[in-house]
Amino acid sequence: MRTKIVAGNWKMNMDKEGTRALLTDLVAKLPQTSTLVMVAPTFVNLESAVNQLSGLPIEAVAQNMHFEDSGAYTGEISAGMLRSVGVQTVILGHSERRAYFHETDELLEKKVRKALENDIRVIFCFGEELADRKAGKQFEVVQRQLSKALFNLPENAWEDIILAYEPVWAIGTGETASPEQAQEMHAFIRKGVAEASSEKTADSVSILYGGSVKPGNAREIFSKPDVDGGLIGGASLKAEDFIAIVTAFD
Ligand code: 13P
């Protein structure tokens, strides 16, 4: 059985007090679940989140990371720094990083390798833009994003990879991929992983869907056989909504 995962990407939201309060609320409301639950606060609040969640069934993860160990990279954070405050997982390749900070497939390959070298698990995001889908190029785009950054990895590296398909046109827009569109793409991704690695790896890698997942649509999307969970933006900022999505598998 693949691990079911629901991760909240808080993006650039929540100050110190807001972070503490939302975590307190989540911890209080989270029922017993077999779903792996993660939240990604901003860097300045990450260490306190790790500490607040210590011993609890919610993991605090990072939203980004640099590919070098240290040096003259003003404003950046290394894998070793994340490890040093107890972070074990990082989100890489989010479409907002690709679009606003010009992160390329080549750069992301370096980041993925550096994270894995440091025993940091990667939630790797990718997905096509609206123009790609309108042109029928969504599979080609996704194949390219995965090929460059992941498909040359050795088989054992896949134990530390979680995939997150996030069609850009569905992020923050209120428009979700239909459960059928999500399933179609997730099956395509799993087939790609099988070809690049092995059937066994493809069978065990968790593939999350992200893009306007809400309490009202999570259950239907998660019911698809190749959808193993969600990466949640807006709806992860309200404890009740996030918990409703987490429990959509139950
Ligand atoms: P929304 O859920 O707000 O559409 O954001 C999705 C996302 O980008 C998660 O990383």
mmCIF file of C-alpha atoms and ligand atoms in Angstrom:
data_model
loop_
_atom_site.group_PDB
_atom_site.id
_atom_site.type_symbol
_atom_site.label_atom_id
_atom_site.label_comp_id
_atom_site.label_asym_id
_atom_site.label_seq_id
_atom_site.Cartn_x
_atom_site.Cartn_y
_atom_site.Cartn_z
ATOM 1 C CA MET A 1 0.000 0.000 0.000
ATOM 2 C CA ARG A 2 1.305 3.423 -0.936
ATOM 3 C CA THR A 3 1.585 6.081 1.738
ATOM 4 C CA LYS A 4 -1.308 8.540 1.649
ATOM 5 C CA ILE A 5 -0.044 12.066 2.186
ATOM 6 C CA VAL A 6 -1.693 15.437 2.656
ATOM 7 C CA ALA A 7 0.707 18.372 2.819
ATOM 8 C CA GLY A 8 -0.134 22.017 3.413
ATOM 9 C CA ASN A 9 1.991 24.518 1.541
ATOM 10 C CA TRP A 10 1.567 27.726 3.490
ATOM 11 C CA LYS A 11 3.551 29.743 0.925
ATOM 12 C CA MET A 12 4.285 33.323 2.153
ATOM 13 C CA ASN A 13 1.565 33.332 4.797
ATOM 14 C CA MET A 14 1.460 33.352 8.600
ATOM 15 C CA ASP A 15 3.764 35.329 10.856
ATOM 16 C CA LYS A 16 5.299 33.914 14.029
ATOM 17 C CA GLU A 17 2.118 34.138 16.096
ATOM 18 C CA GLY A 18 -0.106 32.950 13.245
ATOM 19 C CA THR A 19 2.126 29.941 12.694
ATOM 20 C CA ARG A 20 2.032 28.986 16.356
ATOM 21 C CA ALA A 21 -1.739 29.430 16.557
ATOM 22 C CA LEU A 22 -2.521 27.452 13.389
ATOM 23 C CA LEU A 23 -0.281 24.580 14.492
ATOM 24 C CA THR A 24 -1.924 24.539 17.915
ATOM 25 C CA ASP A 25 -5.328 24.398 16.238
ATOM 26 C CA LEU A 26 -4.255 21.625 13.846
ATOM 27 C CA VAL A 27 -2.771 19.516 16.612
ATOM 28 C CA ALA A 28 -5.932 19.891 18.699
ATOM 29 C CA LYS A 29 -8.270 18.973 15.818
ATOM 30 C CA LEU A 30 -6.312 16.251 14.019
ATOM 31 C CA PRO A 31 -7.989 12.891 14.573
ATOM 32 C CA GLN A 32 -6.154 9.563 14.521
ATOM 33 C CA THR A 33 -5.288 8.920 10.871
ATOM 34 C CA SER A 34 -3.023 6.724 8.791
ATOM 35 C CA THR A 35 -2.472 9.621 6.367
ATOM 36 C CA LEU A 36 0.934 11.273 6.601
ATOM 37 C CA VAL A 37 0.331 14.944 7.392
ATOM 38 C CA MET A 38 2.813 17.701 6.608
ATOM 39 C CA VAL A 39 2.821 21.488 6.730
ATOM 40 C CA ALA A 40 5.306 23.893 5.184
ATOM 41 C CA PRO A 41 5.576 27.204 7.060
ATOM 42 C CA THR A 42 7.922 29.987 5.968
ATOM 43 C CA PHE A 43 11.641 29.693 6.717
ATOM 44 C CA VAL A 44 11.639 32.125 9.649
ATOM 45 C CA ASN A 45 9.021 30.051 11.437
ATOM 46 C CA LEU A 46 10.274 26.632 10.423
ATOM 47 C CA GLU A 47 12.488 25.820 13.391
ATOM 48 C CA SER A 48 9.824 26.805 15.908
ATOM 49 C CA ALA A 49 7.302 24.712 13.944
ATOM 50 C CA VAL A 50 9.636 21.696 14.058
ATOM 51 C CA ASN A 51 9.958 22.154 17.816
ATOM 52 C CA GLN A 52 6.253 22.690 18.400
ATOM 53 C CA LEU A 53 5.420 19.530 16.418
ATOM 54 C CA SER A 54 8.128 17.373 17.994
ATOM 55 C CA GLY A 55 6.662 13.949 18.835
ATOM 56 C CA LEU A 56 3.332 14.791 17.133
ATOM 57 C CA PRO A 57 1.980 13.239 13.923
ATOM 58 C CA ILE A 58 2.440 16.353 11.780
ATOM 59 C CA GLU A 59 5.755 17.038 10.064
ATOM 60 C CA ALA A 60 7.051 20.549 9.407
ATOM 61 C CA VAL A 61 8.742 20.721 6.006
ATOM 62 C CA ALA A 62 10.593 23.401 4.031
ATOM 63 C CA GLN A 63 9.269 25.220 0.975
ATOM 64 C CA ASN A 64 12.594 25.526 -0.818
ATOM 65 C CA MET A 65 16.355 24.988 -0.556
ATOM 66 C CA HIS A 66 19.551 25.995 -2.373
ATOM 67 C CA PHE A 67 21.714 23.466 -4.215
ATOM 68 C CA GLU A 68 25.093 24.505 -2.764
ATOM 69 C CA ASP A 69 26.344 23.610 0.719
ATOM 70 C CA SER A 70 27.300 27.167 1.715
ATOM 71 C CA GLY A 71 28.821 30.348 0.317
ATOM 72 C CA ALA A 72 27.997 33.709 -1.169
ATOM 73 C CA TYR A 73 24.313 33.142 -1.982
ATOM 74 C CA THR A 74 22.565 35.982 -0.200
ATOM 75 C CA GLY A 75 19.134 35.078 1.082
ATOM 76 C CA GLU A 76 19.455 31.349 0.481
ATOM 77 C CA ILE A 77 19.206 28.311 2.777
ATOM 78 C CA SER A 78 21.210 25.083 2.409
ATOM 79 C CA ALA A 79 20.247 21.451 2.937
ATOM 80 C CA GLY A 80 22.648 21.239 5.884
ATOM 81 C CA MET A 81 20.960 24.216 7.529
ATOM 82 C CA LEU A 82 17.574 22.563 7.161
ATOM 83 C CA ARG A 83 18.934 19.349 8.674
ATOM 84 C CA SER A 84 20.486 21.285 11.534
ATOM 85 C CA VAL A 85 17.042 22.476 12.686
ATOM 86 C CA GLY A 86 15.453 19.043 12.271
ATOM 87 C CA VAL A 87 13.827 19.423 8.853
ATOM 88 C CA GLN A 88 13.561 16.131 6.966
ATOM 89 C CA THR A 89 11.537 17.061 3.880
ATOM 90 C CA VAL A 90 11.633 19.890 1.328
ATOM 91 C CA ILE A 91 9.255 21.018 -1.400
ATOM 92 C CA LEU A 92 11.139 21.624 -4.656
ATOM 93 C CA GLY A 93 10.062 22.826 -8.077
ATOM 94 C CA HIS A 94 6.858 24.569 -7.088
ATOM 95 C CA SER A 95 5.376 26.395 -10.084
ATOM 96 C CA GLU A 96 5.649 29.705 -8.203
ATOM 97 C CA ARG A 97 9.419 29.114 -7.838
ATOM 98 C CA ARG A 98 9.610 28.205 -11.510
ATOM 99 C CA ALA A 99 7.545 31.204 -12.658
ATOM 100 C CA TYR A 100 8.661 34.016 -10.324
ATOM 101 C CA PHE A 101 12.204 32.908 -9.481
ATOM 102 C CA HIS A 102 13.100 31.376 -12.823
ATOM 103 C CA GLU A 103 13.901 27.909 -11.510
ATOM 104 C CA THR A 104 14.698 25.621 -14.411
ATOM 105 C CA ASP A 105 14.649 21.855 -14.791
ATOM 106 C CA GLU A 106 18.482 21.883 -14.736
ATOM 107 C CA LEU A 107 18.595 23.868 -11.473
ATOM 108 C CA LEU A 108 15.985 21.580 -9.932
ATOM 109 C CA GLU A 109 18.032 18.511 -10.787
ATOM 110 C CA LYS A 110 20.867 20.006 -8.703
ATOM 111 C CA LYS A 111 18.531 20.797 -5.828
ATOM 112 C CA VAL A 112 17.037 17.305 -5.828
ATOM 113 C CA ARG A 113 20.486 15.698 -5.761
ATOM 114 C CA LYS A 114 21.668 17.941 -2.940
ATOM 115 C CA ALA A 115 18.585 17.234 -0.853
ATOM 116 C CA LEU A 116 18.956 13.469 -1.294
ATOM 117 C CA GLU A 117 22.682 13.666 -0.512
ATOM 118 C CA ASN A 118 21.658 15.205 2.808
ATOM 119 C CA ASP A 119 18.968 12.590 3.523
ATOM 120 C CA ILE A 120 16.236 15.104 2.944
ATOM 121 C CA ARG A 121 13.079 13.757 1.356
ATOM 122 C CA VAL A 122 11.790 15.723 -1.648
ATOM 123 C CA ILE A 123 8.244 16.663 -2.560
ATOM 124 C CA PHE A 124 8.839 17.388 -6.235
ATOM 125 C CA CYS A 125 6.265 19.662 -7.900
ATOM 126 C CA PHE A 126 5.589 19.938 -11.601
ATOM 127 C CA GLY A 127 2.678 20.562 -13.931
ATOM 128 C CA GLU A 128 1.672 22.194 -17.163
ATOM 129 C CA GLU A 129 0.403 25.720 -17.766
ATOM 130 C CA LEU A 130 -3.005 26.477 -19.257
ATOM 131 C CA ALA A 131 -1.540 27.176 -22.697
ATOM 132 C CA ASP A 132 0.170 23.766 -22.644
ATOM 133 C CA ARG A 133 -3.095 22.000 -21.852
ATOM 134 C CA LYS A 134 -5.005 23.991 -24.470
ATOM 135 C CA ALA A 135 -2.394 22.912 -27.000
ATOM 136 C CA GLY A 136 -2.660 19.293 -25.844
ATOM 137 C CA LYS A 137 0.949 19.378 -24.644
ATOM 138 C CA GLN A 138 0.416 18.536 -20.960
ATOM 139 C CA PHE A 139 1.946 15.065 -21.157
ATOM 140 C CA GLU A 140 4.967 16.309 -23.084
ATOM 141 C CA VAL A 141 5.578 19.110 -20.561
ATOM 142 C CA VAL A 142 5.256 16.831 -17.534
ATOM 143 C CA GLN A 143 7.488 14.209 -19.144
ATOM 144 C CA ARG A 144 10.167 16.867 -19.719
ATOM 145 C CA GLN A 145 9.949 18.232 -16.161
ATOM 146 C CA LEU A 146 10.311 14.757 -14.689
ATOM 147 C CA SER A 147 12.964 13.530 -17.122
ATOM 148 C CA LYS A 148 15.414 16.315 -16.449
ATOM 149 C CA ALA A 149 15.164 16.425 -12.673
ATOM 150 C CA LEU A 150 14.310 12.855 -11.655
ATOM 151 C CA PHE A 151 14.469 10.199 -14.328
ATOM 152 C CA ASN A 152 18.232 9.752 -14.078
ATOM 153 C CA LEU A 153 18.168 9.042 -10.360
ATOM 154 C CA PRO A 154 19.221 5.590 -9.127
ATOM 155 C CA GLU A 155 16.370 3.339 -8.067
ATOM 156 C CA ASN A 156 17.066 3.586 -4.328
ATOM 157 C CA ALA A 157 16.761 7.397 -4.470
ATOM 158 C CA TRP A 158 13.034 7.036 -5.156
ATOM 159 C CA GLU A 159 12.396 6.036 -1.554
ATOM 160 C CA ASP A 160 12.864 9.704 -0.718
ATOM 161 C CA ILE A 161 10.790 11.170 -3.533
ATOM 162 C CA ILE A 162 7.151 12.227 -3.345
ATOM 163 C CA LEU A 163 5.642 13.553 -6.577
ATOM 164 C CA ALA A 164 3.170 16.426 -6.657
ATOM 165 C CA TYR A 165 1.327 17.073 -9.911
ATOM 166 C CA GLU A 166 0.104 20.647 -9.809
ATOM 167 C CA PRO A 167 -1.393 21.950 -13.053
ATOM 168 C CA VAL A 168 -0.557 25.657 -12.964
ATOM 169 C CA TRP A 169 -4.010 26.631 -14.234
ATOM 170 C CA ALA A 170 -5.586 25.056 -11.140
ATOM 171 C CA ILE A 171 -3.381 26.719 -8.511
ATOM 172 C CA GLY A 172 -5.167 29.388 -6.510
ATOM 173 C CA THR A 173 -7.756 29.776 -9.253
ATOM 174 C CA GLY A 174 -10.622 27.827 -7.731
ATOM 175 C CA GLU A 175 -10.547 25.653 -10.845
ATOM 176 C CA THR A 176 -9.460 22.067 -10.195
ATOM 177 C CA ALA A 177 -8.500 19.384 -12.607
ATOM 178 C CA SER A 178 -11.423 16.983 -12.787
ATOM 179 C CA PRO A 179 -10.839 13.717 -10.936
ATOM 180 C CA GLU A 180 -10.595 12.076 -14.388
ATOM 181 C CA GLN A 181 -7.973 14.564 -15.592
ATOM 182 C CA ALA A 182 -5.978 14.019 -12.389
ATOM 183 C CA GLN A 183 -6.215 10.245 -12.700
ATOM 184 C CA GLU A 184 -5.218 10.319 -16.369
ATOM 185 C CA MET A 185 -2.109 12.378 -15.608
ATOM 186 C CA HIS A 186 -1.175 10.415 -12.471
ATOM 187 C CA ALA A 187 -1.376 7.131 -14.397
ATOM 188 C CA PHE A 188 0.844 8.667 -17.080
ATOM 189 C CA ILE A 189 3.346 9.772 -14.415
ATOM 190 C CA ARG A 190 3.393 6.366 -12.775
ATOM 191 C CA LYS A 191 4.047 4.733 -16.144
ATOM 192 C CA GLY A 192 6.923 7.156 -16.691
ATOM 193 C CA VAL A 193 8.442 6.262 -13.330
ATOM 194 C CA ALA A 194 8.145 2.548 -14.170
ATOM 195 C CA GLU A 195 10.005 3.116 -17.435
ATOM 196 C CA ALA A 196 12.694 5.286 -15.832
ATOM 197 C CA SER A 197 13.130 3.131 -12.747
ATOM 198 C CA SER A 198 11.081 -0.016 -12.135
ATOM 199 C CA GLU A 199 7.511 -1.245 -11.693
ATOM 200 C CA LYS A 200 8.244 -1.667 -7.998
ATOM 201 C CA THR A 201 9.302 1.972 -7.633
ATOM 202 C CA ALA A 202 6.326 3.171 -9.660
ATOM 203 C CA ASP A 203 4.006 1.134 -7.475
ATOM 204 C CA SER A 204 5.370 2.585 -4.269
ATOM 205 C CA VAL A 205 5.915 6.264 -5.112
ATOM 206 C CA SER A 206 3.186 8.551 -3.752
ATOM 207 C CA ILE A 207 1.778 10.958 -6.330
ATOM 208 C CA LEU A 208 -0.086 13.934 -4.857
ATOM 209 C CA TYR A 209 -2.456 16.252 -6.681
ATOM 210 C CA GLY A 210 -2.359 19.997 -6.031
ATOM 211 C CA GLY A 211 -4.502 22.849 -7.317
ATOM 212 C CA SER A 212 -7.604 24.232 -5.579
ATOM 213 C CA VAL A 213 -8.191 21.131 -3.456
ATOM 214 C CA LYS A 214 -10.912 21.991 -0.938
ATOM 215 C CA PRO A 215 -12.986 20.071 1.606
ATOM 216 C CA GLY A 216 -15.765 19.858 -1.005
ATOM 217 C CA ASN A 217 -13.736 18.182 -3.747
ATOM 218 C CA ALA A 218 -10.964 16.287 -1.926
ATOM 219 C CA ARG A 219 -12.843 13.027 -1.476
ATOM 220 C CA GLU A 220 -13.676 12.701 -5.154
ATOM 221 C CA ILE A 221 -10.146 13.515 -6.314
ATOM 222 C CA PHE A 222 -8.557 11.230 -3.709
ATOM 223 C CA SER A 223 -10.860 8.369 -4.709
ATOM 224 C CA LYS A 224 -8.922 7.899 -7.942
ATOM 225 C CA PRO A 225 -6.553 4.929 -7.832
ATOM 226 C CA ASP A 226 -3.365 6.811 -8.750
ATOM 227 C CA VAL A 227 -4.018 9.859 -6.563
ATOM 228 C CA ASP A 228 -2.241 9.285 -3.260
ATOM 229 C CA GLY A 229 -3.011 12.578 -1.591
ATOM 230 C CA GLY A 230 -2.805 16.301 -2.021
ATOM 231 C CA LEU A 231 -0.585 19.343 -1.807
ATOM 232 C CA ILE A 232 -2.845 22.043 -0.477
ATOM 233 C CA GLY A 233 -2.371 25.803 -0.686
ATOM 234 C CA GLY A 234 -5.194 28.139 0.350
ATOM 235 C CA ALA A 235 -7.266 25.530 2.162
ATOM 236 C CA SER A 236 -4.310 24.549 4.356
ATOM 237 C CA LEU A 237 -4.460 27.919 6.131
ATOM 238 C CA LYS A 238 -7.682 27.085 7.974
ATOM 239 C CA ALA A 239 -7.449 24.203 10.434
ATOM 240 C CA GLU A 240 -11.004 22.894 9.828
ATOM 241 C CA ASP A 241 -10.584 22.888 6.051
ATOM 242 C CA PHE A 242 -7.168 21.258 6.137
ATOM 243 C CA ILE A 243 -8.320 18.572 8.585
ATOM 244 C CA ALA A 244 -11.385 17.903 6.411
ATOM 245 C CA ILE A 245 -9.040 17.295 3.475
ATOM 246 C CA VAL A 246 -6.698 15.115 5.557
ATOM 247 C CA THR A 247 -9.624 12.951 6.606
ATOM 248 C CA ALA A 248 -11.058 12.709 3.090
ATOM 249 C CA PHE A 249 -9.313 9.330 2.760
ATOM 250 C CA ASP A 250 -10.888 7.890 5.889
HETATM 251 P P1 13P B 1 -4.107 26.120 -3.929
HETATM 252 O O1 13P B 1 -4.587 24.919 -3.149
HETATM 253 O O2 13P B 1 -4.271 27.407 -3.205
HETATM 254 O O3 13P B 1 -4.665 26.119 -5.316
HETATM 255 O O4 13P B 1 -2.503 25.934 -4.092
HETATM 256 C C1 13P B 1 -2.005 24.727 -4.500
HETATM 257 C C2 13P B 1 -0.528 24.763 -4.344
HETATM 258 O O5 13P B 1 0.145 25.519 -5.015
HETATM 259 C C3 13P B 1 0.080 23.885 -3.342
HETATM 260 O O6 13P B 1 1.466 23.870 -3.475
#
